[in-house]
Tab-separated table of C-alpha atoms and ligand atoms in Angstrom:
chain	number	residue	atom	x	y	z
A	1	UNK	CA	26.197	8.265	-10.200
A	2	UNK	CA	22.537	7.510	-9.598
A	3	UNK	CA	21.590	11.633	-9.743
A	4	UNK	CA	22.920	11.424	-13.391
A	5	UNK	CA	20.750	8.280	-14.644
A	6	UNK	CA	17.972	9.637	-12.476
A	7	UNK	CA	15.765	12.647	-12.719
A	8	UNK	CA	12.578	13.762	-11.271
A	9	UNK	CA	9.893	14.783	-13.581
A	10	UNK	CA	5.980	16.713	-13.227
A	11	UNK	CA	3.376	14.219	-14.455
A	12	UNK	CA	1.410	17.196	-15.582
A	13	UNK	CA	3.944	20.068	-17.308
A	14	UNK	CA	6.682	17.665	-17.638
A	15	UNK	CA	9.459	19.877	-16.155
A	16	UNK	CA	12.755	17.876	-15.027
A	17	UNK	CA	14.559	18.543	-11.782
A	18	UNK	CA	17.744	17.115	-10.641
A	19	UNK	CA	17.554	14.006	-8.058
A	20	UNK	CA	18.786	16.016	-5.160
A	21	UNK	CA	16.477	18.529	-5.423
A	22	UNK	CA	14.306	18.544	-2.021
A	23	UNK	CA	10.910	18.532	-3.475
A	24	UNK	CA	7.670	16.873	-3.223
A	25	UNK	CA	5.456	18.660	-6.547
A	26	UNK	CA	6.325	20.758	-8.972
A	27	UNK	CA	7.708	24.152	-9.048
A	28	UNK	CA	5.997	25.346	-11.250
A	29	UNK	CA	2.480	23.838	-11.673
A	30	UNK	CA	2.045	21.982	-8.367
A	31	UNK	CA	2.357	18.698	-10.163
A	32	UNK	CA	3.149	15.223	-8.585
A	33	UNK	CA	6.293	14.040	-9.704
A	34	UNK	CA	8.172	10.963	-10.748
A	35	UNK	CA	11.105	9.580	-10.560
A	36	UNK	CA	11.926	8.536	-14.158
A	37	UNK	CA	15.802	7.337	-15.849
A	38	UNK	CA	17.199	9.964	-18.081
A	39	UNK	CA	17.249	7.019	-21.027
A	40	UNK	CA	16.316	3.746	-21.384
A	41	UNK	CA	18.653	1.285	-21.069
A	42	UNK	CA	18.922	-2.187	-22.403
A	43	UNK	CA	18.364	-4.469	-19.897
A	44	UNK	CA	19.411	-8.302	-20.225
A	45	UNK	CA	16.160	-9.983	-18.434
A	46	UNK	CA	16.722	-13.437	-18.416
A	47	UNK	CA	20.114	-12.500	-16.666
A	48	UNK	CA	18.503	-9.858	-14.183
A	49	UNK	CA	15.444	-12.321	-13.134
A	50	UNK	CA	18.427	-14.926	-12.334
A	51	UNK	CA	20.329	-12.513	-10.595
A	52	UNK	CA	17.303	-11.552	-8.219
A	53	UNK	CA	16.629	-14.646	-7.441
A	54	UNK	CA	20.325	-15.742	-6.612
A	55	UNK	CA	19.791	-12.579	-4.119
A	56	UNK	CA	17.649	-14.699	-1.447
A	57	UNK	CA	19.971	-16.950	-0.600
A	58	UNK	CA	22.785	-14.012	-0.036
A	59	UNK	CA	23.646	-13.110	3.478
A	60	UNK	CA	24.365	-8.972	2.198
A	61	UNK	CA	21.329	-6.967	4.035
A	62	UNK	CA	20.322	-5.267	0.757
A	63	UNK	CA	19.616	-8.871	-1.014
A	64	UNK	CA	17.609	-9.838	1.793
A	65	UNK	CA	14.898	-7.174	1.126
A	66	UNK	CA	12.474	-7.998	-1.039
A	67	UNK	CA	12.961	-3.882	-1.643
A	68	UNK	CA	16.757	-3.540	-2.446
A	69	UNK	CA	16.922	-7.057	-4.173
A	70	UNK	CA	15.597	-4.887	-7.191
A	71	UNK	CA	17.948	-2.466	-6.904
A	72	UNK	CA	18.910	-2.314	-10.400
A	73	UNK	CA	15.572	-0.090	-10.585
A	74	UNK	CA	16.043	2.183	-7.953
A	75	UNK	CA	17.283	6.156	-8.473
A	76	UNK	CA	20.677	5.042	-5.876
A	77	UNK	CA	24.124	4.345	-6.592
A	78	UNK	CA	25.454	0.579	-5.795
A	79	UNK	CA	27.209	1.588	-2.447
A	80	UNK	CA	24.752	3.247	-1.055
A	81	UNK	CA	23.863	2.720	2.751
A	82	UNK	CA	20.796	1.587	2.617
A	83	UNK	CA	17.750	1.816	6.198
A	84	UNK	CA	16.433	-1.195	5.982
A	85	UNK	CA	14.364	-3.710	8.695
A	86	UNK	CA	13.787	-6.038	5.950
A	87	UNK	CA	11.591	-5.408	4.572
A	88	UNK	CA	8.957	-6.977	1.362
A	89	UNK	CA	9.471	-10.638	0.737
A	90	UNK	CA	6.011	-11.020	1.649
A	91	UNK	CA	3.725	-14.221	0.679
A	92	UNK	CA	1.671	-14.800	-1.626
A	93	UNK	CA	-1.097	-17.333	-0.384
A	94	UNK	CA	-3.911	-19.449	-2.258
A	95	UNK	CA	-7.523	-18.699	-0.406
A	96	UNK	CA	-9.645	-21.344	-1.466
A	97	UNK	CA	-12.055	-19.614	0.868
A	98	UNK	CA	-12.139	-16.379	-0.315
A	99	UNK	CA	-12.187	-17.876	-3.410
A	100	UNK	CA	-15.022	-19.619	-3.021
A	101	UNK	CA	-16.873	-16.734	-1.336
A	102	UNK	CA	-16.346	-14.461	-4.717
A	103	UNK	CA	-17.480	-17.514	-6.823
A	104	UNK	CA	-14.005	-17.986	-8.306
A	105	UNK	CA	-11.981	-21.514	-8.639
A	106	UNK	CA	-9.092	-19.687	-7.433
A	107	UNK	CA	-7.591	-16.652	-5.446
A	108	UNK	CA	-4.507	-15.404	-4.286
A	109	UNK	CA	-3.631	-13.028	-2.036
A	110	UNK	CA	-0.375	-10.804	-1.526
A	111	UNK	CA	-0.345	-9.887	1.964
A	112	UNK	CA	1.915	-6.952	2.550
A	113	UNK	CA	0.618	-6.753	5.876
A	114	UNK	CA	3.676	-9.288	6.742
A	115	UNK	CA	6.168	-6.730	6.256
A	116	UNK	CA	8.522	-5.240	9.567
A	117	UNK	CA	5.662	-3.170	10.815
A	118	UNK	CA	2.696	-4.821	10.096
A	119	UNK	CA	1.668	-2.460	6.470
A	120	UNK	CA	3.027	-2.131	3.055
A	121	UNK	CA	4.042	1.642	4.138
A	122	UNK	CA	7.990	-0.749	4.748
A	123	UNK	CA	8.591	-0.954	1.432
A	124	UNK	CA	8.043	2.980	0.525
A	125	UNK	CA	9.613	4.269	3.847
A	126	UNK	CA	13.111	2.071	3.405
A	127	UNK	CA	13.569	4.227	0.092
A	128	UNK	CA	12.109	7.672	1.672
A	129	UNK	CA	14.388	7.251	4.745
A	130	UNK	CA	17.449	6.044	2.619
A	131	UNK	CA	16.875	9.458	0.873
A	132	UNK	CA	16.396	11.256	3.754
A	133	UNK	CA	19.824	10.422	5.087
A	134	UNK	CA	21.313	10.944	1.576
A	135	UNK	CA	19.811	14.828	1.239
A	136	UNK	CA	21.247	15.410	5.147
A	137	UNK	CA	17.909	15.589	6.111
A	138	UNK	CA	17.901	16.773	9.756
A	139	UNK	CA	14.066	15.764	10.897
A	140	UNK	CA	11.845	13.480	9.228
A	141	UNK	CA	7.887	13.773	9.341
A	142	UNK	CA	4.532	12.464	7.948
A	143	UNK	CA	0.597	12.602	8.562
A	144	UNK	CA	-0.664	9.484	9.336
A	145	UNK	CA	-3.709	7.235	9.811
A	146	UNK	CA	-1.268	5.198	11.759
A	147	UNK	CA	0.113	2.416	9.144
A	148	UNK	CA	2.581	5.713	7.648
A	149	UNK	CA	3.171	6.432	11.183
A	150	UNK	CA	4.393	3.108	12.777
A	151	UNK	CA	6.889	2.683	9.502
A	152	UNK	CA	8.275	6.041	9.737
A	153	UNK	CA	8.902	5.869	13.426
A	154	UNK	CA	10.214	2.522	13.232
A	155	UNK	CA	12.471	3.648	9.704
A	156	UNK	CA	13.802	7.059	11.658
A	157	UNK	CA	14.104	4.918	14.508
A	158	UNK	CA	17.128	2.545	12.669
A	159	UNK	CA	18.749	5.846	10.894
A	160	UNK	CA	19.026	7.600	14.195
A	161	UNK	CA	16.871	10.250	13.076
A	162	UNK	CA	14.445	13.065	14.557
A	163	UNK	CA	11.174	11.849	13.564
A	164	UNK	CA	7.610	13.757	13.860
A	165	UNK	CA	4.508	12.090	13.405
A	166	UNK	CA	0.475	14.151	12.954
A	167	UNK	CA	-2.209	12.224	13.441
A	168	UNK	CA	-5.794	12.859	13.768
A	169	UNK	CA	-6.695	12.558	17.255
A	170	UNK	CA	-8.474	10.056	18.754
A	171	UNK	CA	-8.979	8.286	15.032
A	172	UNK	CA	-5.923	6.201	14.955
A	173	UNK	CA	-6.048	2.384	16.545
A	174	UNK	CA	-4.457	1.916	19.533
A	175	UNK	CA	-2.120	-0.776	18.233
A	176	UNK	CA	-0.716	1.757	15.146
A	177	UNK	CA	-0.155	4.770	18.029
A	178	UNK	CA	1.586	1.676	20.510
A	179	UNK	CA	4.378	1.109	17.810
A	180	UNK	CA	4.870	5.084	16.527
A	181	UNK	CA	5.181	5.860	20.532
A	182	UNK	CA	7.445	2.495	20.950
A	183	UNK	CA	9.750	3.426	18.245
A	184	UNK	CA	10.318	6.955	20.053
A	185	UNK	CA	8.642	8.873	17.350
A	186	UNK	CA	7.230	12.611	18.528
A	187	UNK	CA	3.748	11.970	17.958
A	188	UNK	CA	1.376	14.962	17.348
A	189	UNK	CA	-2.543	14.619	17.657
A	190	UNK	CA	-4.569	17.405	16.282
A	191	UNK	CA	-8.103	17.860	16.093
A	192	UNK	CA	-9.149	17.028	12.857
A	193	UNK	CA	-9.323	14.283	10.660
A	194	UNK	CA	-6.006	13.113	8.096
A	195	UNK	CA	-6.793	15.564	5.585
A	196	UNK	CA	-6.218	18.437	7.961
A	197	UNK	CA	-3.260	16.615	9.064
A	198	UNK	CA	-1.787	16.210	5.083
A	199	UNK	CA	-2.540	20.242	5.380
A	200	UNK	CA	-0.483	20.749	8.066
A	201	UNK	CA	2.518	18.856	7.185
A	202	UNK	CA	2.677	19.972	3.416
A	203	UNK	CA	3.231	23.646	5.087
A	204	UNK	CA	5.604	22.512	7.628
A	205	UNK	CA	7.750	20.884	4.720
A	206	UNK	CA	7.552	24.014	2.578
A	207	UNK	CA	10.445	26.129	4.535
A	208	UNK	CA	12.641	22.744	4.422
A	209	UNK	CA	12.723	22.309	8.694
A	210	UNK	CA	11.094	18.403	8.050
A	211	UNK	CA	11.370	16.210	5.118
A	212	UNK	CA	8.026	14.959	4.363
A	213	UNK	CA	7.740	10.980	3.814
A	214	UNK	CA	4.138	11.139	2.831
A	215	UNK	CA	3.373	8.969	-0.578
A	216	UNK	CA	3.569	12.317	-2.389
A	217	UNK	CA	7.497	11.967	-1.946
A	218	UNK	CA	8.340	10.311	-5.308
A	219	UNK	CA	10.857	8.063	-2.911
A	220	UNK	CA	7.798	6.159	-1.453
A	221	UNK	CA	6.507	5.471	-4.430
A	222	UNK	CA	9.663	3.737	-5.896
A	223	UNK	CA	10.157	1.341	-2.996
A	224	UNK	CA	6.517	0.188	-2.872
A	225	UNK	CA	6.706	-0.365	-6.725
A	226	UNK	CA	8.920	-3.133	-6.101
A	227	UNK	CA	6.234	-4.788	-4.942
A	228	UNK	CA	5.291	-5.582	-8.433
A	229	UNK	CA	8.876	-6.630	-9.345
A	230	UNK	CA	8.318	-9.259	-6.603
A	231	UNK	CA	4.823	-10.263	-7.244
A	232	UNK	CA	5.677	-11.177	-11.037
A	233	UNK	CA	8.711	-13.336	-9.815
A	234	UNK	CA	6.290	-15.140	-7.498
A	235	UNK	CA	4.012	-15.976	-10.265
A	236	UNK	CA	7.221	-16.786	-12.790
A	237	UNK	CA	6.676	-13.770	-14.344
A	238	UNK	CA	2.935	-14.328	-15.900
A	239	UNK	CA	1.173	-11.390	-15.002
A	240	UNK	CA	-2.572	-11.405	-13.268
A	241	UNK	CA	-5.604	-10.216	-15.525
A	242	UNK	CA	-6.769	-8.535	-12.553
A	243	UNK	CA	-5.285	-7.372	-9.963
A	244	UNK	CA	-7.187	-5.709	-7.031
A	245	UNK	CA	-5.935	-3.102	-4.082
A	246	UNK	CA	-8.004	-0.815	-1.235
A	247	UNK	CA	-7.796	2.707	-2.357
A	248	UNK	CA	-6.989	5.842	0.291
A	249	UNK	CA	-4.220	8.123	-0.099
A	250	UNK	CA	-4.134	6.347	-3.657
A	251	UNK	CA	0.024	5.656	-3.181
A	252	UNK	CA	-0.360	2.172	-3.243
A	253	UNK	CA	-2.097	2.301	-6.884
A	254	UNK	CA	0.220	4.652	-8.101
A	255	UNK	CA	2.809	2.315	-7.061
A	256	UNK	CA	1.592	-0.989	-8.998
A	257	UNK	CA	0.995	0.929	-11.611
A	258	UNK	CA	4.850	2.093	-12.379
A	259	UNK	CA	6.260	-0.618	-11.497
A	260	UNK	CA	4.089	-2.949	-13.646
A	261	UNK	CA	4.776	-0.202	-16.570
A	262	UNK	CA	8.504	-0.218	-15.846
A	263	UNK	CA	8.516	-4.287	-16.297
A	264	UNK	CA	6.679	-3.908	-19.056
A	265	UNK	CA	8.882	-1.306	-20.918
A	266	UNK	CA	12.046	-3.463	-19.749
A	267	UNK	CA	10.515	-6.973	-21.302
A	268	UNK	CA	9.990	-8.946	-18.208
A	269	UNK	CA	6.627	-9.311	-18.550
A	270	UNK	CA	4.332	-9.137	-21.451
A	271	UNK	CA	1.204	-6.950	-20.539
A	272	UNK	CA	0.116	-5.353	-17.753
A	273	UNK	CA	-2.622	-6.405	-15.375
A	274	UNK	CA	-5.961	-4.357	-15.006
A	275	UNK	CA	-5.645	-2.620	-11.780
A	276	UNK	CA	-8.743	-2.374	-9.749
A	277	UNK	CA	-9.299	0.203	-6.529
A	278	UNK	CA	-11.668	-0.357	-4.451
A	279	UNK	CA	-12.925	2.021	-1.615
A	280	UNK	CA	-15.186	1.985	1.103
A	281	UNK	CA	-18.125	3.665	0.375
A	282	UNK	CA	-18.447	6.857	2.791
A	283	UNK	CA	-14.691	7.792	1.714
A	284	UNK	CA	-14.829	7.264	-1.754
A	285	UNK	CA	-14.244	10.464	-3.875
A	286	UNK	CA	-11.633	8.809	-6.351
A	287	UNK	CA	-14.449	5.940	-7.190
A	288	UNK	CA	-16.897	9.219	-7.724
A	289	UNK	CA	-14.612	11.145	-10.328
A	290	UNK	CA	-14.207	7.456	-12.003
A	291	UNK	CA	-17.751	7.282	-12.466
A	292	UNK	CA	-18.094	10.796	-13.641
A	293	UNK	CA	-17.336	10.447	-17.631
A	294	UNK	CA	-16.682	14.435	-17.607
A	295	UNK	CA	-13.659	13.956	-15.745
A	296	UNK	CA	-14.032	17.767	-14.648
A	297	UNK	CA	-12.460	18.767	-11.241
A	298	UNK	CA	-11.532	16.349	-8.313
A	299	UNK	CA	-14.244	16.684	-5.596
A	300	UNK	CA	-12.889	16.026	-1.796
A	301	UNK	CA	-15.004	14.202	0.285
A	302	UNK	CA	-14.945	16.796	3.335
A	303	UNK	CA	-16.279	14.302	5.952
A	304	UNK	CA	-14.898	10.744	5.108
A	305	UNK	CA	-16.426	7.813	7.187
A	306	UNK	CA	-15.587	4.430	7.167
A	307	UNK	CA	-14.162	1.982	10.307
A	308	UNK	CA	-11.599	1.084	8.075
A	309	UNK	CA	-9.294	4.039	9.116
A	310	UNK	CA	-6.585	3.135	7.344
A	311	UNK	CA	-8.066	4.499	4.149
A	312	UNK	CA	-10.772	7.058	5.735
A	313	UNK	CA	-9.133	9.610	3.803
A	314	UNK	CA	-10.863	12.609	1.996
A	315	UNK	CA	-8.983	14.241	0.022
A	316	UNK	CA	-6.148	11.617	-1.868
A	317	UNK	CA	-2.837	13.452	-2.939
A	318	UNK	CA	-1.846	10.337	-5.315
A	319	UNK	CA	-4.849	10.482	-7.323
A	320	UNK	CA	-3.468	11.680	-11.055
A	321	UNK	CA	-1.250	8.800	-10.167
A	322	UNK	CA	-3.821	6.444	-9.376
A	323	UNK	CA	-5.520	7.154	-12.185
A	324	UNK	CA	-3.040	6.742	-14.524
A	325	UNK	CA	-2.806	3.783	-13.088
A	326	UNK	CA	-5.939	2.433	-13.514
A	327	UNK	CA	-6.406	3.814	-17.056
A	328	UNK	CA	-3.792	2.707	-18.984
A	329	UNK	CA	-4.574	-0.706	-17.554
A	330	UNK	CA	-8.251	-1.079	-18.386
A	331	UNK	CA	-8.862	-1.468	-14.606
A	332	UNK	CA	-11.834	0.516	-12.676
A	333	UNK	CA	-12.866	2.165	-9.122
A	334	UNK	CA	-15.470	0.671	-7.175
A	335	UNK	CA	-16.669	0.838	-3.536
A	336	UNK	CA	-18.030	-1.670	-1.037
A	337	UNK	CA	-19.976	-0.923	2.196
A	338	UNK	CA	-19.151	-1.860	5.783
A	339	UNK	CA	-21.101	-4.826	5.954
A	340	UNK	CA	-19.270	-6.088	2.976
A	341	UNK	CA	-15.989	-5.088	4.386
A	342	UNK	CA	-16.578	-6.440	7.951
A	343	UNK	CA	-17.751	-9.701	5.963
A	344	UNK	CA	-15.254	-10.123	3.705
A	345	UNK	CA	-12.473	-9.734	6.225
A	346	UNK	CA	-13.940	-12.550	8.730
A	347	UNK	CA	-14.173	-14.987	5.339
A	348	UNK	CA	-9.909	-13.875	4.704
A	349	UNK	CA	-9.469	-14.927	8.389
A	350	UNK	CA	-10.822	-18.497	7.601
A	351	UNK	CA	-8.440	-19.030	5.220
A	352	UNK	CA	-6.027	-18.334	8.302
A	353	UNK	CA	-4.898	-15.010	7.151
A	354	UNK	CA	-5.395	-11.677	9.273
A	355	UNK	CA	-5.390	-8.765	7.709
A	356	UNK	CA	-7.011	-5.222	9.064
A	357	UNK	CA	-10.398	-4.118	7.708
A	358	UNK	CA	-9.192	-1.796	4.733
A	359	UNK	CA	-7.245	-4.864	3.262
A	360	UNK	CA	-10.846	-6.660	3.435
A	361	UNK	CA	-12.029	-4.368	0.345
A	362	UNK	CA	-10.480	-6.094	-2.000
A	363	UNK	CA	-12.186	-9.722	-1.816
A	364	UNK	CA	-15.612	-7.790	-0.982
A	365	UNK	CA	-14.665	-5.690	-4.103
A	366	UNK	CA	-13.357	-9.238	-6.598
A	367	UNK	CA	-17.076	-10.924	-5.592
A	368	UNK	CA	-18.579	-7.198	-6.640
A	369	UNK	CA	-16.591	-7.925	-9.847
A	370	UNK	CA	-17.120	-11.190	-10.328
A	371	UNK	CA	-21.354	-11.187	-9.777
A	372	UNK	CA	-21.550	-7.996	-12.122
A	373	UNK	CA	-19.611	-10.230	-14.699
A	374	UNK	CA	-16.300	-7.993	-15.022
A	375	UNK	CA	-13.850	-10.598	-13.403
A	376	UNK	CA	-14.528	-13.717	-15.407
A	377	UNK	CA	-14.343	-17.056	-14.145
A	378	UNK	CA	-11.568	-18.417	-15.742
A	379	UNK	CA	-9.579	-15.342	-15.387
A	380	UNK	CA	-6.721	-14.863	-12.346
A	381	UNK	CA	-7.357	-12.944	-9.673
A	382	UNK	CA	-4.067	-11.212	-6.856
A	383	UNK	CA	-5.472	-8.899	-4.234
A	384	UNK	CA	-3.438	-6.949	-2.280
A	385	UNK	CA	-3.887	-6.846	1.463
A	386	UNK	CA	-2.423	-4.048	2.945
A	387	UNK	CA	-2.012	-4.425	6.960
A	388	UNK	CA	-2.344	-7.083	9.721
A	389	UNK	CA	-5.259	-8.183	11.506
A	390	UNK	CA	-3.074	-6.894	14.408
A	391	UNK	CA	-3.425	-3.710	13.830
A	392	UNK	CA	-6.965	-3.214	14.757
A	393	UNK	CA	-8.425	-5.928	16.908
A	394	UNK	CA	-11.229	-4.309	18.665
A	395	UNK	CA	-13.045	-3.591	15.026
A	396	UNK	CA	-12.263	-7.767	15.079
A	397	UNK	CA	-13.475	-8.422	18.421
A	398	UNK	CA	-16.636	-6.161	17.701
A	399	UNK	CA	-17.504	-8.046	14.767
A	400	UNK	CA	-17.188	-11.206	16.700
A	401	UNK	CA	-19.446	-10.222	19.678
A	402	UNK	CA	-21.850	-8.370	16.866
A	403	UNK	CA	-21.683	-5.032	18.597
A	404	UNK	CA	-19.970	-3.674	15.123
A	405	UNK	CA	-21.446	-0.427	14.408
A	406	UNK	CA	-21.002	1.660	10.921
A	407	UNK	CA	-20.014	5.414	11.194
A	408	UNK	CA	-23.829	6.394	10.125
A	409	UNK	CA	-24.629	4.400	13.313
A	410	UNK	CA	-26.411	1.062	11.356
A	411	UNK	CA	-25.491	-2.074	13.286
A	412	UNK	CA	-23.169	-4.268	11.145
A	413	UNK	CA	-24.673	-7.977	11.395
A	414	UNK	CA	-21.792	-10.682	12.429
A	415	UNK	CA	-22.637	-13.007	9.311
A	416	UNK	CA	-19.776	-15.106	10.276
A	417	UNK	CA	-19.071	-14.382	13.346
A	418	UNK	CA	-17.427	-16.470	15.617
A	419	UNK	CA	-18.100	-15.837	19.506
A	420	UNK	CA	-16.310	-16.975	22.598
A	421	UNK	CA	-17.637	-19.260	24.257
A	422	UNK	CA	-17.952	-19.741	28.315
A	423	UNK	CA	-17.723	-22.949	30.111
A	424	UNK	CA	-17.231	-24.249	33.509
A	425	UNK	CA	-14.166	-26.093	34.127
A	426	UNK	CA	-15.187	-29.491	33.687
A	427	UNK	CA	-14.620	-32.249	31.158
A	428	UNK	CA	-17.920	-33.062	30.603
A	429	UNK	CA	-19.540	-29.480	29.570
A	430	UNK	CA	-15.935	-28.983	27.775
A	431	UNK	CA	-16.695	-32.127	25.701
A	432	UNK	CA	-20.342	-30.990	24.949
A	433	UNK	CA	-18.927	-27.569	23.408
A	434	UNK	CA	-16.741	-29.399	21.367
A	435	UNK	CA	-19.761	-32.081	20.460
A	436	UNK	CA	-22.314	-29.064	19.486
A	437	UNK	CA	-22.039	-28.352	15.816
B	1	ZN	ZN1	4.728	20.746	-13.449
């Protein structure tokens, strides 16, 4: 049923193809493509925001995701069998820290790092994978800076399927490769950083032996845009004036931005919210083309650097996407350096959340915002944090012990670090620690 309310269409020459059509651009121009209905359909919303909500408290696997709950905007029919670990329902948490640190009264952040595997890739990959299975897919496959990695293993993993994973070697954190290699995943590492590795794979996929789950499969990009479906419930449906994500690959943006549209065109919310990117500085050629008012050709970045690997990425397939995104929201692209990042993610841990260094963009990019007077205020602010803490603790422990170092080999100062401290057994010099302000 779903292939006949469903089609996939180019974002650039517009051409449709059918839903079970194995592709990942266009035919004919090389587009990126959506997934889009064939018609709008009239959609009851006070009934459909009850209805999701009623969800929670089902016991039925696909109301339990915060991906699935929303099914009534996904390309599937009803019955389908969904993969699922679920995944989404992820918190949404005041930081009166962070807050305070980016001169605001108030902050909240949406930390998709609490999904299954520790990274918003869950809510993309339960989709991709559910596809997968539906197209007979025989071996699954993606590049990876690790967070794509770990969710595609651990997806492939649950539908009993072949699963292939590139990575750039010796660039991925050891916690990422632990959970690909746990979830029995055949992981590749080539020489070469991710953009070689997107290379690679795209050719592998062309002759049909893998199906790629990169964000350039229009399936990733529906389940993650549920992630705005869930968001607006959490805030009763009023909609952010800003809201703020790291930028890499440039899925994640793409993703906000059609789900956002989608509630908009349906009438559950009333506007969208402007959707800021923010990337880190020596891997920032989205932010670049932004700035460039000519808009002439996208520019790679051939030799990305950042230590926040999970968007030290080069060449970003989603950016028409992204950029869409940001444009029809009256958003922007900025970038922040590693000592802001490394910063700014030691100020979200004393609000007692962890999140890895990319997330750490965002609340270095909102007090960028808010001291150059484009976030007012009195306006609200979401970030999106994007993986655990877990997922790279010896950038965490390096920042604590100041031995942090930047790719272009400038020390990164702890500013609020917080070393360990050693002691000798005894209550008295235990006491004195605690004493010593
Ligand atoms: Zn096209």
């Amino acid at each position: 049923m779903s292939d006949r309310i469903y089609l996939q269409r180019c974002i650039a020459c517009h051409a449709e193809f059918d839903l079970d059509k194995r592709l990942y651009v266009c035919s004919h121009c090389d587009g990126l493509l959506d997934i889009d209905r064939r018609e709008e359909i009239a959609i009851d919303t006070a009934s459909l925001s009850e209805l999701w909500r009623t969800r929670k408290s089902s016991l039925d696997a696909r109301d339990r995701s915060g991906v699935w709950r929303f099914r009534e905007f996904l390309p599937f029919a009803d019955d389908v069998e969904v993969v699922s670990l679920g995944e989404g329902n992820t918190p949404l948490y005041d930081a009166p820290r962070s807050a305070d640190y980016c001169r605001l009264p108030q902050l909240e952040l949406k930390h998709q790092g609490c999904n299954p595997t520790g990274s918003f890739k869950d809510t993309g990959m339960t989709v991709a994978v559910t596809q997968a299975r539906q197209l007979g897919a025989h071996f699954v496959a993606c590049a990876s800076t690790g967070n794509t990695a770990a969710s595609l293993a651990a997806y492939a993993a649950r539908a009993d399927l072949p699963c292939a994973i590139i990575v750039p070697g010796g660039q991925v954190s050891h916690a990422k490769l632990a959970q690909a290699l746990d979830y029995g995943a055949k992981v590749l590492e080539i020489e070469g950083n991710f953009d070689v590795c997107m290379n690679v794979i795209r050719e592998l996929s062309e002759d049909g032996s893998v199906y790629l789950v990169n964000s350039i499969n229009p399936f990733r990009i529906e389940g993650q845009k549920t992630v705005a479906f869930e968001l607006a419930e959490q805030l009763e449906w009023r909609v952010p004036d800003h809201l703020v994500m790291p930028g890499g690959n440039l899925g994640n943006s793409s993703a906000f931005g059609k789900g956002f549209r989608e509630l908009l065109q349906s009438g559950l919310i009333d506007r969208m919210p402007r959707i800021t990117v923010v990337q880190a500085a020596g891997a920032a050629p989205f932010a670049r083309y932004y700035a460039d008012d000519s808009h002439g050709a996208f520019v790679n970045e051939q030799h990305p650097k950042t230590l926040a690997s999970a968007i030290k990425i080069g060449a970003p397939v989603s950016w028409p996407k992204a950029l869409r995104a940001v444009s029809e929201t009256g958003g922007g692209v900025i970038t922040v350096t590693e000592q802001e990042i490394a910063d700014a993610k030691a100020v979200i841990g004393r609000d007692g959340i962890g999140c890895e260094p990319a997330s750490a963009t965002t609340v270095a990019g909102i007090r960028k915002l808010v001291s150059d007077g484009v976030i007012k205020e009195n306006e609200s602010v979401v970030a999106v944090l994007t993986g655990h803490l877990l997922k790279d603790t010896d950038y965490v422990m390096q920042y604590h012990s100041n031995s942090l170092v930047a790719p272009d080999n400038t020390p990164i100062a702890g500013n609020f670090a917080n070393h360990p401290i050693k002691t000798s057994a005894s209550i008295d010099s235990i006491k004195s620690v605690l004493s010593a302000s």
